[in-house]
Short mmCIF file of C-alpha atoms in Angstrom, two decimals:
data_model
loop_
_atom_site.label_atom_id
_atom_site.label_comp_id
_atom_site.label_asym_id
_atom_site.label_seq_id
_atom_site.Cartn_x
_atom_site.Cartn_y
_atom_site.Cartn_z
CA UNK A 205 17.57 -10.41 -14.86
CA UNK A 206 19.82 -12.37 -16.62
CA UNK A 207 19.70 -15.68 -17.58
CA UNK A 208 22.72 -18.43 -19.42
CA UNK A 209 20.19 -21.31 -20.95
CA UNK A 210 21.54 -24.69 -19.54
CA UNK A 211 21.73 -28.26 -20.31
CA UNK A 212 18.74 -28.93 -17.64
CA UNK A 213 16.11 -25.91 -18.70
CA UNK A 214 17.01 -26.81 -22.90
CA UNK A 215 14.63 -30.02 -23.13
CA UNK A 216 11.85 -27.19 -21.35
CA UNK A 217 11.70 -25.40 -24.63
CA UNK A 218 10.28 -25.46 -27.84
CA UNK A 219 11.43 -26.39 -31.50
CA UNK A 220 10.85 -22.28 -33.51
CA UNK A 221 8.11 -23.30 -35.60
CA UNK A 222 6.54 -24.99 -32.65
CA UNK A 223 7.12 -21.67 -30.46
CA UNK A 224 5.61 -19.34 -33.36
CA UNK A 225 2.48 -21.04 -33.13
CA UNK A 226 2.49 -21.32 -29.97
CA UNK A 227 2.27 -17.10 -29.69
CA UNK A 228 0.11 -16.73 -32.64
CA UNK A 229 -2.33 -18.68 -30.31
CA UNK A 230 -1.65 -17.51 -27.67
CA UNK A 231 -1.94 -13.98 -28.09
CA UNK A 232 -5.14 -14.71 -31.03
CA UNK A 233 -6.95 -16.31 -27.65
CA UNK A 234 -5.97 -13.14 -25.44
CA UNK A 235 -7.07 -10.90 -28.86
CA UNK A 236 -11.00 -11.83 -27.68
CA UNK A 237 -10.85 -13.31 -24.20
CA UNK A 238 -8.55 -10.52 -22.38
CA UNK A 239 -10.52 -9.36 -19.41
CA UNK A 240 -11.96 -5.73 -18.97
CA UNK A 241 -9.54 -4.28 -15.94
CA UNK A 242 -8.77 -0.26 -15.30
CA UNK A 243 -5.06 -0.72 -15.12
CA UNK A 244 -5.39 -1.76 -18.99
CA UNK A 245 -7.52 1.67 -20.19
CA UNK A 246 -4.75 3.35 -18.78
CA UNK A 247 -0.98 2.15 -18.89
CA UNK A 248 0.69 4.01 -17.41
CA UNK A 249 3.53 3.20 -15.21
CA UNK A 250 1.56 4.83 -11.97
CA UNK A 251 -1.49 3.17 -12.97
CA UNK A 252 0.05 -0.52 -13.52
CA UNK A 253 2.75 0.08 -11.03
CA UNK A 254 -0.80 -0.02 -8.37
CA UNK A 255 -2.83 -2.85 -10.13
CA UNK A 256 0.22 -4.85 -9.82
CA UNK A 257 0.71 -4.35 -5.54
CA UNK A 258 -2.98 -4.17 -4.93
CA UNK A 259 -3.33 -7.78 -7.11
CA UNK A 260 -0.45 -9.74 -4.58
CA UNK A 261 -2.52 -11.85 -2.10
CA UNK A 262 -5.75 -10.48 -3.42
CA UNK A 263 -9.06 -11.21 -6.09
CA UNK A 264 -9.13 -9.01 -9.25
CA UNK A 265 -12.54 -7.62 -8.20
CA UNK A 266 -12.04 -7.57 -4.54
CA UNK A 267 -9.02 -4.94 -6.21
CA UNK A 268 -10.61 -2.93 -8.32
CA UNK A 269 -12.94 -0.73 -5.72
CA UNK A 270 -9.89 0.22 -4.57
CA UNK A 271 -8.30 0.73 -7.06
CA UNK A 272 -10.86 3.37 -8.65
CA UNK A 273 -10.54 5.39 -4.38
CA UNK A 274 -7.35 5.29 -4.32
CA UNK A 275 -6.47 6.98 -7.60
CA UNK A 276 -8.47 9.02 -6.75
CA UNK A 277 -7.50 10.04 -3.42
CA UNK A 278 -3.84 9.65 -4.80
CA UNK A 279 -4.13 10.32 -9.01
CA UNK A 280 -0.17 10.58 -8.95
CA UNK A 281 2.50 9.35 -8.01
CA UNK A 282 2.65 12.70 -6.45
CA UNK A 283 0.41 13.19 -4.85
CA UNK A 284 1.04 9.49 -3.22
CA UNK A 285 4.89 10.83 -2.92
CA UNK A 286 3.22 13.29 -0.43
CA UNK A 287 0.35 12.18 1.20
CA UNK A 288 0.19 11.18 5.63
CA UNK A 289 0.17 7.88 6.20
CA UNK A 290 -2.55 7.88 7.99
CA UNK A 291 -4.82 9.42 4.56
CA UNK A 292 -3.09 6.33 3.18
CA UNK A 293 -3.13 3.50 5.54
CA UNK A 294 -7.24 4.25 5.58
CA UNK A 295 -7.24 4.53 2.11
CA UNK A 296 -5.58 0.92 2.01
CA UNK A 297 -7.86 -0.18 5.03
CA UNK A 298 -9.92 -3.79 4.00
CA UNK A 299 -7.01 -4.18 1.72
CA UNK A 300 -4.20 -6.39 4.36
CA UNK A 301 -0.48 -6.74 4.38
CA UNK A 302 -0.51 -2.83 4.67
CA UNK A 303 3.41 -3.35 4.15
CA UNK A 304 2.77 -3.49 0.37
CA UNK A 305 0.45 0.24 1.01
CA UNK A 306 3.87 2.11 3.35
CA UNK A 307 6.36 0.80 -0.01
CA UNK A 308 3.41 2.43 -1.39
CA UNK A 309 4.84 5.28 -0.57
CA UNK A 310 8.46 4.29 0.09
CA UNK A 311 8.38 3.20 -3.96
CA UNK A 312 7.26 7.17 -5.14
CA UNK A 313 9.15 8.69 -2.59
CA UNK A 314 12.25 7.53 -5.01
CA UNK A 315 10.54 7.82 -7.80
CA UNK A 316 10.04 11.32 -6.99
CA UNK A 317 13.21 12.03 -5.35
CA UNK A 318 15.83 9.72 -7.14
CA UNK A 319 14.67 10.03 -10.65
CA UNK A 320 12.77 13.26 -10.72
CA UNK A 321 9.41 11.14 -11.15
CA UNK A 322 9.88 9.70 -14.24
CA UNK A 323 10.04 5.76 -14.15
CA UNK A 324 12.81 3.77 -14.29
CA UNK A 325 12.33 2.02 -17.47
CA UNK A 326 13.55 -1.78 -17.14
CA UNK A 327 13.28 -4.39 -14.98
CA UNK A 328 16.85 -3.86 -12.98
CA UNK A 329 15.85 -0.42 -12.26
CA UNK A 330 12.73 -1.20 -10.80
CA UNK A 331 13.56 -3.36 -8.34
CA UNK A 332 15.63 -0.60 -6.95
CA UNK A 333 12.34 0.55 -5.53
CA UNK A 334 10.96 -1.11 -2.87
CA UNK A 335 8.62 -3.36 -2.95
CA UNK A 336 8.53 -4.33 -5.86
CA UNK A 337 10.21 -7.54 -6.77
CA UNK A 338 10.60 -9.68 -10.31
CA UNK A 339 7.43 -10.06 -10.93
CA UNK A 340 6.30 -7.08 -10.25
CA UNK A 341 9.36 -5.14 -12.51
CA UNK A 342 9.03 -8.16 -14.91
CA UNK A 343 5.50 -6.51 -14.98
CA UNK A 344 5.74 -3.09 -15.41
CA UNK A 345 8.86 -3.32 -17.41
CA UNK A 346 6.87 -4.77 -20.43
CA UNK A 347 3.51 -3.42 -20.19
CA UNK A 348 4.88 -0.49 -19.75
CA UNK A 349 8.05 0.21 -21.33
CA UNK A 350 7.94 -2.04 -24.01
CA UNK A 351 11.67 -5.19 -22.26
CA UNK A 352 11.07 -8.53 -22.52
CA UNK A 353 10.94 -10.10 -19.59
CA UNK A 354 8.88 -12.80 -17.82
CA UNK A 355 6.30 -11.75 -15.42
CA UNK A 356 6.92 -14.81 -12.88
CA UNK A 357 4.05 -14.82 -10.33
CA UNK A 358 1.43 -18.13 -9.83
CA UNK A 359 0.18 -17.78 -12.58
CA UNK A 360 3.32 -18.30 -14.49
CA UNK A 361 4.33 -21.31 -12.86
CA UNK A 362 0.99 -22.50 -13.76
CA UNK A 363 0.58 -21.82 -16.83
CA UNK A 364 4.01 -22.69 -18.26
CA UNK A 365 4.94 -26.03 -15.98
CA UNK A 366 1.92 -27.22 -17.85
CA UNK A 367 2.92 -26.05 -21.76
CA UNK A 368 5.93 -27.07 -21.17
CA UNK A 369 6.52 -30.13 -17.90
CA UNK A 370 8.95 -28.55 -15.93
CA UNK A 371 9.15 -30.46 -12.81
CA UNK A 372 11.31 -28.20 -10.85
CA UNK A 373 9.81 -27.60 -7.57
CA UNK A 374 7.93 -23.34 -7.60
CA UNK A 375 8.20 -23.83 -4.43
CA UNK A 376 12.07 -23.29 -4.57
CA UNK A 377 12.83 -19.29 -5.26
CA UNK A 378 15.97 -20.83 -7.20
CA UNK A 379 13.86 -22.62 -9.69
CA UNK A 380 12.84 -19.47 -10.91
CA UNK A 381 15.64 -19.14 -14.05
CA UNK A 382 14.42 -21.74 -14.44
CA UNK A 383 10.96 -20.40 -15.69
CA UNK A 384 12.73 -17.57 -16.57
CA UNK A 385 15.44 -19.36 -19.30
CA UNK A 386 11.79 -21.44 -20.46
CA UNK A 387 9.33 -18.31 -21.08
CA UNK A 388 12.00 -15.67 -22.28
CA UNK A 389 11.72 -17.67 -25.93
CA UNK A 390 8.37 -17.68 -26.19
CA UNK A 391 7.88 -13.75 -25.42
CA UNK A 392 7.16 -12.18 -29.09
CA UNK A 393 8.73 -8.86 -28.98
CA UNK A 394 7.02 -6.36 -30.51
CA UNK A 395 3.64 -7.65 -27.88
CA UNK A 396 5.81 -8.42 -24.71
CA UNK A 397 2.61 -6.42 -22.11
CA UNK A 398 0.59 -8.31 -24.08
CA UNK A 399 1.92 -11.80 -23.34
CA UNK A 400 2.60 -11.86 -19.60
CA UNK A 401 -1.09 -9.55 -19.22
CA UNK A 402 -2.29 -13.14 -21.52
CA UNK A 403 -0.96 -15.09 -18.78
CA UNK A 404 -2.36 -13.44 -15.86
CA UNK A 405 -5.25 -13.71 -18.15
CA UNK A 406 -5.26 -17.57 -19.32
CA UNK A 407 -3.91 -18.48 -15.94
CA UNK A 408 -6.68 -17.41 -14.18
CA UNK A 409 -9.78 -18.09 -16.12
CA UNK A 410 -8.58 -21.23 -18.12
CA UNK A 411 -5.50 -22.46 -16.40
CA UNK A 412 -6.49 -23.34 -13.21
CA UNK A 413 -5.94 -24.68 -10.01
CA UNK A 414 -8.52 -26.88 -9.71
CA UNK A 415 -10.78 -27.83 -13.32
CA UNK A 416 -8.68 -26.27 -15.99
CA UNK A 417 -9.83 -26.14 -18.86
CA UNK A 418 -7.01 -26.45 -21.13
CA UNK A 419 -9.08 -29.15 -23.75
CA UNK A 420 -11.92 -26.44 -24.89
CA UNK A 421 -9.94 -24.16 -26.53
CA UNK A 422 -7.25 -23.77 -30.06
CA UNK A 423 -4.39 -24.16 -26.99
CA UNK A 424 -4.61 -27.75 -26.01
CA UNK A 425 -2.30 -29.44 -28.63
CA UNK A 426 0.64 -27.24 -27.56
CA UNK A 427 -0.30 -28.13 -23.68
CA UNK A 428 2.64 -31.15 -23.31
CA UNK A 429 0.88 -32.28 -19.96
CA UNK A 430 -3.22 -32.65 -21.84
CA UNK A 431 -1.00 -34.40 -24.40
CA UNK A 432 -0.60 -37.07 -21.33
CA UNK A 433 -3.04 -36.92 -19.31
CA UNK A 434 -1.08 -35.71 -16.62
CA UNK A 435 -1.76 -31.62 -16.66
CA UNK A 436 -2.95 -31.71 -12.71
CA UNK A 437 -0.06 -32.98 -12.19
CA UNK A 438 1.48 -29.77 -12.80
CA UNK A 439 3.24 -27.04 -10.90
CA UNK A 440 5.48 -29.77 -8.51
CA UNK A 441 4.91 -27.53 -5.16
CA UNK A 442 6.35 -28.32 -1.42
CA UNK A 443 3.64 -27.63 1.04
CA UNK A 444 3.52 -24.16 2.72
CA UNK A 445 3.99 -25.32 6.88
CA UNK A 446 0.90 -24.57 8.76
CA UNK A 447 0.77 -21.44 9.57
CA UNK A 448 1.75 -21.55 13.56
CA UNK A 449 -0.55 -21.47 16.11
CA UNK A 450 -0.90 -18.02 18.93
CA UNK A 451 -3.51 -17.64 21.41
CA UNK A 452 -3.83 -14.03 22.01
CA UNK A 453 -6.98 -11.43 24.95
CA UNK A 454 -8.01 -8.60 23.66
CA UNK A 455 -8.23 -6.58 26.52
CA UNK A 456 -11.19 -4.00 24.92
CA UNK A 457 -11.44 -0.96 27.24
CA UNK A 458 -14.70 1.25 27.50
CA UNK A 459 -15.07 4.95 29.50
CA UNK A 460 -17.82 7.17 28.36
CA UNK A 461 -14.93 8.50 25.98
CA UNK A 462 -15.04 5.92 24.08
CA UNK A 463 -12.95 2.07 23.60
CA UNK A 464 -9.29 2.96 24.66
CA UNK A 465 -7.08 1.43 21.66
CA UNK A 466 -3.84 0.42 21.65
CA UNK A 467 -1.36 1.68 18.64
CA UNK A 468 0.77 -0.94 17.40
CA UNK A 469 4.86 -1.03 17.59
CA UNK A 470 6.54 0.28 13.88
CA UNK A 471 7.50 -2.05 13.05
CA UNK A 472 6.79 -5.84 13.00
CA UNK A 473 2.70 -7.36 12.53
CA UNK A 474 0.30 -4.71 11.69
CA UNK A 475 2.95 -1.79 11.69
CA UNK A 476 1.78 1.36 12.92
CA UNK A 477 -1.73 0.44 13.41
CA UNK A 478 -4.07 0.35 15.90
CA UNK A 479 -6.54 -2.29 18.07
CA UNK A 480 -8.21 -3.14 21.05
CA UNK A 481 -4.30 -3.52 23.47
CA UNK A 482 -3.39 -7.55 23.22
CA UNK A 483 -1.25 -9.47 24.76
CA UNK A 484 -0.32 -13.10 23.88
CA UNK A 485 -1.40 -15.32 26.06
CA UNK A 486 2.70 -17.07 25.85
CA UNK A 487 3.62 -14.35 27.94
CA UNK A 488 1.32 -14.21 30.24
CA UNK A 489 3.03 -18.40 31.55
CA UNK A 490 7.02 -17.70 33.32
CA UNK A 491 7.99 -21.37 31.21
CA UNK A 492 5.70 -23.18 28.24
CA UNK A 493 5.01 -25.88 30.72
CA UNK A 494 3.16 -24.06 32.87
CA UNK A 495 -0.79 -24.11 33.04
CA UNK A 496 -2.52 -21.46 33.68
CA UNK A 497 -6.45 -21.38 35.07
CA UNK A 498 -8.05 -18.43 34.14
CA UNK A 499 -8.48 -16.81 36.77
CA UNK A 500 -4.25 -16.03 37.01
CA UNK A 501 -4.27 -15.19 33.71
CA UNK A 502 -6.88 -12.68 34.50
CA UNK A 503 -4.73 -11.56 37.55
CA UNK A 504 -1.64 -11.43 35.23
CA UNK A 505 -2.63 -9.46 32.75
CA UNK A 506 -3.96 -7.19 35.41
CA UNK A 507 -0.37 -7.01 36.41
CA UNK A 508 0.87 -6.49 32.87
CA UNK A 509 -0.81 -3.53 31.78
CA UNK A 510 0.36 -2.45 35.62
CA UNK A 511 4.28 -3.05 34.98
CA UNK A 512 4.11 -1.96 31.50
CA UNK A 513 1.76 1.25 31.34
CA UNK A 514 0.81 2.22 34.86
CA UNK A 515 -3.04 1.12 34.58
CA UNK A 516 -5.31 -0.36 36.68
CA UNK A 517 -7.89 -3.02 34.95
CA UNK A 518 -11.08 -3.09 36.58
CA UNK A 519 -14.27 -5.38 36.51
CA UNK A 520 -11.73 -8.16 34.12
CA UNK A 521 -13.99 -10.26 32.59
CA UNK A 522 -13.74 -12.17 29.79
CA UNK A 523 -16.33 -11.08 26.71
CA UNK A 524 -19.46 -14.38 25.97
CA UNK A 525 -18.61 -14.93 22.87
CA UNK A 526 -16.84 -16.93 20.52
CA UNK A 527 -13.10 -16.41 19.96
CA UNK A 528 -12.05 -14.55 16.96
CA UNK A 529 -9.64 -17.17 14.63
CA UNK A 530 -7.43 -14.48 11.76
CA UNK A 531 -4.89 -15.45 9.83
CA UNK A 532 -1.92 -14.36 8.47
CA UNK A 533 0.34 -15.91 6.30
CA UNK A 534 2.74 -17.57 9.10
CA UNK A 535 0.58 -17.67 11.35
CA UNK A 536 -2.97 -18.01 13.36
CA UNK A 537 -3.95 -16.31 15.43
CA UNK A 538 -6.17 -16.84 18.37
CA UNK A 539 -8.41 -14.27 20.25
CA UNK A 540 -9.96 -14.31 23.55
CA UNK A 541 -12.05 -10.89 24.19
CA UNK A 542 -11.86 -9.65 27.93
CA UNK A 543 -13.51 -6.41 28.56
CA UNK A 544 -12.14 -4.18 31.69
CA UNK A 545 -12.35 -0.60 33.17
CA UNK A 546 -9.98 1.39 34.50
CA UNK A 547 -10.33 4.78 36.21
CA UNK A 548 -11.45 7.71 34.85
CA UNK A 549 -8.53 9.41 36.14
CA UNK A 550 -5.73 7.26 34.93
CA UNK A 551 -2.54 9.08 33.44
CA UNK A 552 -2.04 6.77 29.77
CA UNK A 553 1.28 8.85 29.60
CA UNK A 554 2.10 4.93 29.13
CA UNK A 555 0.18 3.99 27.29
CA UNK A 556 1.18 3.29 24.04
CA UNK A 557 -2.71 4.48 21.98
CA UNK A 558 -5.61 6.48 22.86
CA UNK A 559 -9.34 6.96 23.89
CA UNK A 560 -11.40 6.33 20.99
CA UNK A 561 -15.76 7.24 20.35
CA UNK A 562 -17.28 5.56 17.67
CA UNK A 563 -17.00 8.48 15.23
CA UNK A 564 -13.77 8.73 15.34
CA UNK A 565 -12.52 5.13 14.71
CA UNK A 566 -14.54 5.35 11.40
CA UNK A 567 -11.61 7.38 10.67
CA UNK A 568 -8.82 5.75 11.46
CA UNK A 569 -7.12 2.27 9.78
CA UNK A 570 -9.12 -0.18 11.21
CA UNK A 571 -6.79 -3.78 10.07
CA UNK A 572 -9.05 -7.19 9.50
CA UNK A 573 -8.31 -9.09 12.75
CA UNK A 574 -9.57 -5.31 14.47
CA UNK A 575 -12.70 -5.55 11.88
CA UNK A 576 -13.51 -9.15 12.80
CA UNK A 577 -13.17 -8.20 17.45
CA UNK A 578 -15.46 -5.16 17.35
CA UNK A 579 -18.18 -6.73 15.41
CA UNK A 580 -17.66 -10.42 17.40
CA UNK A 581 -18.25 -8.05 21.01
CA UNK A 582 -20.85 -5.35 19.18
CA UNK A 583 -23.13 -9.20 18.73
CA UNK A 584 -23.50 -9.81 22.34
#
């Protein structure tokens, strides 16, 4: 990313002497307090990339066992590129946001096919790979190839907004360039990767969102917001809209063959993953003002299965358990569980799924929301 310093960002920059003193103190802090993480023991690009993708939306301690299991299954980029999708998703199971796993494989295929197995060495080239944005590209390029480039994530926004009193709204993507311009001069040219990892560690251990302990470190004198008592006023961020509530029904259909599961469409939420058949409550209504009774809802669900799949539901009724709630980034699902049966000789030709025994279910990738539903159903 190329950037030219504007007059707007000059006020956030340090003097050369301040910058040198900060770099020395910051790297000394990192050398003493750096975390011992598996992906830091071997900073080969494949491993660093994998860790950075897994760490998106997921805590470090949660990632470590998944990272080790993933590497054991796919030791290198060639193995990942050639992997069956079902094995990929099963290995990823539990981390959520399955589009990350699919993009991992897309990027692996790009590295193998377009770059002959050799990783691009600049952040600009790395951003051409699927699922790699400016932060991940900056992290890989600096850690693995020594490029002097910021890796700007939530930790970086928090650390540098407090350090330099940057009052630009971090929720506005246009303001990322302000942080880029402010951070770039602070990166020591001989240790860009260590600097970006220091930001990660300092942000997660010291300069936390709540109860930061910046004042207990030798870096306190450099933090302008700490010096004037405004540390917690940064970063500036407009509030995100609350996730939209969505009501659904999950139909648990059981027979001697096991449970009938539906494969989700190839695009959209939970793409290609397997769940109980789901019906959105709003799809049962003719208009938004219509208020259906529970009996009418059951009748319309039966009609949906008949019309869409040619399946006749019998004994459809609510399961006497609390609804399952699950929050995605922008949606909050509330799922009412229903139980039903279908005729033994039902034709599944038009149904996007199949019967699974409990043993078979252990072999396929299950999204977290499905695990919640199964646990709730099994609690009866």
